[in-house]
Amino acid sequence: MTDTATTSRPTLDRAAFGRDWEEWHRSHEARRADGHGFLAVTTIAWLGDEPQSIEGIPGLWSTGENGPVVELTEGDELTRDGESLAGRVEFGPIAERGGFTLVSGDTHIEVARRGGNDIVRPRHPAHPLLVQYTGTPTYVPNPRWLAEGRYLPFTEPRPTTVGSAAPGLEHIYDAPGEVEFELRGETFRLTVFPGYAPGSLFALFTDATSGLTTYAANRSLAIDAPAADGTVTLDFNRAVNLPCAYTDFATCPLPPAENRLPIGIEAGEKTPLERH
């Protein structure tokens, strides 16, 4: 692969690069510390046939062919989209990686499906992990960790099974292709998955820093939609932790085996100081 980093990249304004990174990370931290974000998750309940109570929220919860079910008694406070719920409520089947939010007082209740299992995760702004959170340490942003690459689409998306931070759980993602890039004189490839924005991508990866200065299981890198010629930019300064780096109540996917980079990516977020 041609070293486009030295042949085609315009002169970089390092001061502007640093300001852009600071603004991005400040915004990322603000979303992470939202009062009902994943740092506010108080527990995770795996639903089954037998109704169960879940600490901190009303009702008895179960699941079956009709999806998650909650049985409420008089006086229980639970709403969905502002409408009060009462009695036995069947929510219907949830698509994989789908879900919705209920509200009970100050608690937001995530009801979702992960790895073929229906789960319930309450989120409360007074949860100690969120209250005590002081921010995630990072490497100093450095343009050396910018890499130009090329998106290599598959003929058809490939179903890719990956492990999970939750023991015994697996996730299946449709991988649309790979990204090939050069870093420090070596060429690498990462399998990528569809991102949140239309056409965008993301990669799950580990590297030689994983388990030392960065979280052992995974980090995630968002990649903007490829240009018309397939060109992409990977900015490893924006590699971030997933929820499983902070809490055991997460079901985060692990990187596919081919995304275990043999070099140390000394960029982006490091291992968090706080964990629940």
CSV table of N, CA and C in Angstrom, one decimal, residues 134-225:
chain,number,residue,atom,x,y,z
A,134,THR,N,-14.8,10.8,37.3
A,134,THR,CA,-14.0,12.1,37.1
A,134,THR,C,-13.4,12.2,35.7
A,135,GLY,N,-13.7,11.3,34.8
A,135,GLY,CA,-13.2,11.4,33.5
A,135,GLY,C,-12.2,10.2,33.2
A,136,THR,N,-12.0,10.0,31.9
A,136,THR,CA,-11.2,8.9,31.4
A,136,THR,C,-9.8,9.4,31.0
A,137,PRO,N,-8.8,8.8,31.5
A,137,PRO,CA,-7.4,9.2,31.0
A,137,PRO,C,-7.2,8.9,29.5
A,138,THR,N,-6.4,9.7,28.9
A,138,THR,CA,-6.1,9.5,27.4
A,138,THR,C,-4.6,9.7,27.2
A,139,TYR,N,-4.2,9.2,26.0
A,139,TYR,CA,-2.9,9.6,25.5
A,139,TYR,C,-3.0,11.1,25.0
A,140,VAL,N,-1.9,11.8,25.0
A,140,VAL,CA,-1.9,13.1,24.4
A,140,VAL,C,-2.1,13.0,22.9
A,141,PRO,N,-3.0,13.7,22.3
A,141,PRO,CA,-3.3,13.5,20.9
A,141,PRO,C,-2.1,13.9,20.1
A,142,ASN,N,-1.8,13.1,19.1
A,142,ASN,CA,-0.6,13.2,18.2
A,142,ASN,C,-1.0,12.8,16.8
A,143,PRO,N,-0.7,13.7,15.8
A,143,PRO,CA,-1.0,13.4,14.4
A,143,PRO,C,-0.3,12.2,13.9
A,144,ARG,N,0.7,11.7,14.6
A,144,ARG,CA,1.3,10.5,14.1
A,144,ARG,C,0.4,9.3,14.0
A,145,TRP,N,-0.7,9.4,14.8
A,145,TRP,CA,-1.7,8.3,14.8
A,145,TRP,C,-2.9,8.5,13.9
A,146,LEU,N,-2.7,9.4,12.9
A,146,LEU,CA,-3.6,9.5,11.8
A,146,LEU,C,-3.1,8.6,10.7
A,147,ALA,N,-4.0,7.8,10.1
A,147,ALA,CA,-3.6,6.9,9.1
A,147,ALA,C,-4.6,7.0,7.9
A,148,GLU,N,-4.1,7.2,6.7
A,148,GLU,CA,-4.9,7.1,5.5
A,148,GLU,C,-5.1,5.7,5.1
A,149,GLY,N,-6.3,5.3,4.7
A,149,GLY,CA,-6.6,4.0,4.3
A,149,GLY,C,-7.6,3.9,3.2
A,150,ARG,N,-7.9,2.6,2.8
A,150,ARG,CA,-8.9,2.4,1.8
A,150,ARG,C,-9.9,1.4,2.2
A,151,TYR,N,-11.2,1.7,1.9
A,151,TYR,CA,-12.2,0.8,2.2
A,151,TYR,C,-12.3,-0.3,1.1
A,152,LEU,N,-12.3,-1.6,1.5
A,152,LEU,CA,-12.4,-2.7,0.6
A,152,LEU,C,-13.7,-3.4,0.9
A,153,PRO,N,-14.8,-3.1,0.1
A,153,PRO,CA,-16.1,-3.7,0.4
A,153,PRO,C,-16.1,-5.2,0.0
A,154,PHE,N,-16.8,-6.0,0.7
A,154,PHE,CA,-17.1,-7.4,0.3
A,154,PHE,C,-18.1,-7.4,-0.8
A,155,THR,N,-18.2,-8.4,-1.6
A,155,THR,CA,-19.2,-8.5,-2.6
A,155,THR,C,-20.6,-8.5,-1.9
A,156,GLU,N,-20.7,-9.2,-0.8
A,156,GLU,CA,-21.9,-9.2,0.0
A,156,GLU,C,-21.5,-9.1,1.5
A,157,PRO,N,-22.3,-8.5,2.3
A,157,PRO,CA,-22.0,-8.4,3.7
A,157,PRO,C,-21.8,-9.8,4.3
A,158,ARG,N,-20.8,-9.9,5.2
A,158,ARG,CA,-20.5,-11.2,5.8
A,158,ARG,C,-20.9,-11.3,7.2
A,159,PRO,N,-21.8,-12.2,7.5
A,159,PRO,CA,-22.2,-12.4,8.9
A,159,PRO,C,-21.0,-12.8,9.7
A,160,THR,N,-20.7,-12.0,10.8
A,160,THR,CA,-19.5,-12.2,11.6
A,160,THR,C,-19.8,-12.3,13.0
A,161,THR,N,-19.5,-13.5,13.6
A,161,THR,CA,-19.8,-13.8,15.0
A,161,THR,C,-18.6,-13.4,15.8
A,162,VAL,N,-19.0,-12.6,16.9
A,162,VAL,CA,-17.9,-12.1,17.8
A,162,VAL,C,-18.4,-12.5,19.2
A,163,GLY,N,-17.4,-12.5,20.1
A,163,GLY,CA,-17.7,-12.8,21.5
A,163,GLY,C,-18.3,-11.5,22.2
A,164,SER,N,-18.5,-11.6,23.5
A,164,SER,CA,-19.1,-10.6,24.2
A,164,SER,C,-18.4,-10.4,25.6
A,165,ALA,N,-18.5,-9.2,26.1
A,165,ALA,CA,-18.0,-9.0,27.5
A,165,ALA,C,-18.8,-9.8,28.5
A,166,ALA,N,-20.1,-10.2,28.2
A,166,ALA,CA,-20.9,-11.0,29.0
A,166,ALA,C,-20.6,-12.5,28.7
A,167,PRO,N,-20.1,-13.2,29.7
A,167,PRO,CA,-19.7,-14.6,29.5
A,167,PRO,C,-20.8,-15.5,28.8
A,168,GLY,N,-20.5,-16.2,27.8
A,168,GLY,CA,-21.4,-17.1,27.1
A,168,GLY,C,-22.2,-16.5,26.0
A,169,LEU,N,-22.1,-15.2,25.9
A,169,LEU,CA,-22.9,-14.4,24.9
A,169,LEU,C,-22.1,-14.2,23.6
A,170,GLU,N,-22.9,-14.2,22.5
A,170,GLU,CA,-22.2,-13.9,21.2
A,170,GLU,C,-23.1,-12.9,20.5
A,171,HIS,N,-22.4,-12.1,19.6
A,171,HIS,CA,-23.1,-11.2,18.8
A,171,HIS,C,-22.8,-11.5,17.3
A,172,ILE,N,-23.8,-11.3,16.4
A,172,ILE,CA,-23.5,-11.4,15.0
A,172,ILE,C,-23.8,-10.1,14.3
A,173,TYR,N,-22.7,-9.6,13.6
A,173,TYR,CA,-22.8,-8.4,12.9
A,173,TYR,C,-22.6,-8.7,11.4
A,174,ASP,N,-23.2,-8.0,10.5
A,174,ASP,CA,-23.0,-8.1,9.1
A,174,ASP,C,-21.8,-7.1,8.7
A,175,ALA,N,-20.7,-7.7,8.4
A,175,ALA,CA,-19.5,-6.9,8.1
A,175,ALA,C,-19.5,-6.5,6.6
A,176,PRO,N,-19.6,-5.2,6.3
A,176,PRO,CA,-19.7,-4.9,4.8
A,176,PRO,C,-18.3,-4.9,4.1
A,177,GLY,N,-17.2,-4.9,4.9
A,177,GLY,CA,-15.9,-5.0,4.2
A,177,GLY,C,-14.8,-4.8,5.2
A,178,GLU,N,-13.6,-4.4,4.7
A,178,GLU,CA,-12.4,-4.2,5.5
A,178,GLU,C,-11.9,-2.8,5.2
A,179,VAL,N,-11.0,-2.4,6.1
A,179,VAL,CA,-10.3,-1.1,5.8
A,179,VAL,C,-8.8,-1.5,5.9
A,180,GLU,N,-8.1,-1.2,4.8
A,180,GLU,CA,-6.6,-1.4,4.8
A,180,GLU,C,-5.9,-0.1,5.0
A,181,PHE,N,-4.9,-0.1,5.9
A,181,PHE,CA,-4.2,1.2,6.2
A,181,PHE,C,-2.7,0.9,6.5
A,182,GLU,N,-1.9,1.9,6.4
A,182,GLU,CA,-0.5,1.8,6.8
A,182,GLU,C,-0.2,2.6,8.0
A,183,LEU,N,0.5,2.1,8.9
A,183,LEU,CA,0.9,2.8,10.1
A,183,LEU,C,2.3,2.4,10.5
A,184,ARG,N,3.2,3.3,10.7
A,184,ARG,CA,4.6,3.1,11.1
A,184,ARG,C,5.3,2.1,10.2
A,185,GLY,N,5.0,2.3,8.9
A,185,GLY,CA,5.7,1.5,7.9
A,185,GLY,C,5.1,0.1,7.7
A,186,GLU,N,4.0,-0.3,8.3
A,186,GLU,CA,3.4,-1.6,8.2
A,186,GLU,C,2.0,-1.5,7.7
A,187,THR,N,1.5,-2.5,6.9
A,187,THR,CA,0.2,-2.4,6.4
A,187,THR,C,-0.7,-3.4,7.2
A,188,PHE,N,-1.9,-2.9,7.6
A,188,PHE,CA,-2.8,-3.7,8.4
A,188,PHE,C,-4.2,-3.7,7.8
A,189,ARG,N,-5.1,-4.6,8.2
A,189,ARG,CA,-6.5,-4.6,7.8
A,189,ARG,C,-7.3,-4.8,9.0
A,190,LEU,N,-8.5,-4.1,9.0
A,190,LEU,CA,-9.5,-4.3,10.1
A,190,LEU,C,-10.8,-4.6,9.4
A,191,THR,N,-11.5,-5.6,10.0
A,191,THR,CA,-12.9,-5.8,9.6
A,191,THR,C,-13.7,-4.7,10.2
A,192,VAL,N,-14.6,-4.2,9.4
A,192,VAL,CA,-15.4,-3.0,9.9
A,192,VAL,C,-16.9,-3.4,9.9
A,193,PHE,N,-17.7,-2.7,10.7
A,193,PHE,CA,-19.1,-2.9,10.8
A,193,PHE,C,-19.8,-1.5,10.5
A,194,PRO,N,-21.1,-1.5,10.2
A,194,PRO,CA,-21.8,-0.3,9.9
A,194,PRO,C,-21.9,0.6,11.1
A,195,GLY,N,-21.6,1.9,10.9
A,195,GLY,CA,-21.7,2.9,12.0
A,195,GLY,C,-23.1,3.4,12.2
A,196,TYR,N,-23.2,4.4,13.1
A,196,TYR,CA,-24.5,5.0,13.4
A,196,TYR,C,-24.9,5.9,12.2
A,197,ALA,N,-24.0,6.8,11.7
A,197,ALA,CA,-24.4,7.7,10.6
A,197,ALA,C,-24.4,6.9,9.3
A,198,PRO,N,-25.3,7.3,8.4
A,198,PRO,CA,-25.4,6.6,7.1
A,198,PRO,C,-24.0,6.6,6.4
A,199,GLY,N,-23.6,5.4,6.0
A,199,GLY,CA,-22.4,5.2,5.3
A,199,GLY,C,-21.2,5.1,6.1
A,200,SER,N,-21.3,5.4,7.4
A,200,SER,CA,-20.1,5.4,8.3
A,200,SER,C,-19.8,4.0,8.7
A,201,LEU,N,-18.6,3.8,9.3
A,201,LEU,CA,-18.2,2.5,9.7
A,201,LEU,C,-17.6,2.6,11.1
A,202,PHE,N,-17.4,1.4,11.8
A,202,PHE,CA,-16.6,1.4,13.0
A,202,PHE,C,-15.8,0.1,13.1
A,203,ALA,N,-14.7,0.1,13.8
A,203,ALA,CA,-13.9,-1.0,14.0
A,203,ALA,C,-13.7,-1.3,15.5
A,204,LEU,N,-13.8,-2.5,15.9
A,204,LEU,CA,-13.5,-3.0,17.2
A,204,LEU,C,-12.1,-3.6,17.1
A,205,PHE,N,-11.2,-3.2,18.0
A,205,PHE,CA,-9.8,-3.7,17.9
A,205,PHE,C,-9.2,-3.8,19.3
A,206,THR,N,-8.1,-4.6,19.3
A,206,THR,CA,-7.1,-4.6,20.4
A,206,THR,C,-5.8,-4.4,19.8
A,207,ASP,N,-4.8,-4.1,20.7
A,207,ASP,CA,-3.4,-3.9,20.2
A,207,ASP,C,-2.4,-4.2,21.3
A,208,ALA,N,-1.2,-3.9,21.1
A,208,ALA,CA,-0.2,-4.3,22.0
A,208,ALA,C,-0.3,-3.5,23.4
A,209,THR,N,-1.1,-2.5,23.4
A,209,THR,CA,-1.2,-1.8,24.7
A,209,THR,C,-2.4,-2.3,25.5
A,210,SER,N,-3.2,-3.2,24.9
A,210,SER,CA,-4.4,-3.7,25.5
A,210,SER,C,-4.0,-4.6,26.8
A,211,GLY,N,-4.6,-4.2,27.9
A,211,GLY,CA,-4.3,-4.9,29.1
A,211,GLY,C,-3.1,-4.3,29.9
A,212,LEU,N,-2.5,-3.3,29.2
A,212,LEU,CA,-1.3,-2.6,29.9
A,212,LEU,C,-1.8,-1.2,30.2
A,213,THR,N,-1.8,-0.3,29.2
A,213,THR,CA,-2.3,1.0,29.4
A,213,THR,C,-3.7,1.3,28.9
A,214,THR,N,-4.2,0.4,28.1
A,214,THR,CA,-5.6,0.5,27.6
A,214,THR,C,-6.4,-0.7,28.0
A,215,TYR,N,-7.7,-0.6,27.9
A,215,TYR,CA,-8.6,-1.7,28.4
A,215,TYR,C,-8.4,-3.0,27.6
A,216,ALA,N,-8.3,-4.0,28.3
A,216,ALA,CA,-7.9,-5.3,27.7
A,216,ALA,C,-8.8,-5.9,26.6
A,217,ALA,N,-10.1,-5.7,26.8
A,217,ALA,CA,-11.0,-6.5,25.9
A,217,ALA,C,-11.2,-5.9,24.6
A,218,ASN,N,-11.3,-4.5,24.5
A,218,ASN,CA,-11.6,-3.9,23.2
A,218,ASN,C,-11.5,-2.4,23.3
A,219,ARG,N,-11.4,-1.8,22.1
A,219,ARG,CA,-11.6,-0.4,22.0
A,219,ARG,C,-12.4,-0.2,20.6
A,220,SER,N,-13.0,0.9,20.4
A,220,SER,CA,-13.8,1.1,19.2
A,220,SER,C,-13.3,2.4,18.5
A,221,LEU,N,-13.3,2.3,17.2
A,221,LEU,CA,-12.9,3.5,16.4
A,221,LEU,C,-13.9,3.8,15.3
A,222,ALA,N,-14.5,5.0,15.4
A,222,ALA,CA,-15.5,5.4,14.4
A,222,ALA,C,-14.7,5.9,13.1
A,223,ILE,N,-15.3,5.6,12.0
A,223,ILE,CA,-14.7,6.0,10.7
A,223,ILE,C,-15.7,6.6,9.8
A,224,ASP,N,-15.5,7.8,9.4
A,224,ASP,CA,-16.4,8.5,8.5
A,224,ASP,C,-16.6,7.7,7.2
A,225,ALA,N,-17.8,8.0,6.6
A,225,ALA,CA,-18.1,7.3,5.3
A,225,ALA,C,-17.0,7.4,4.3
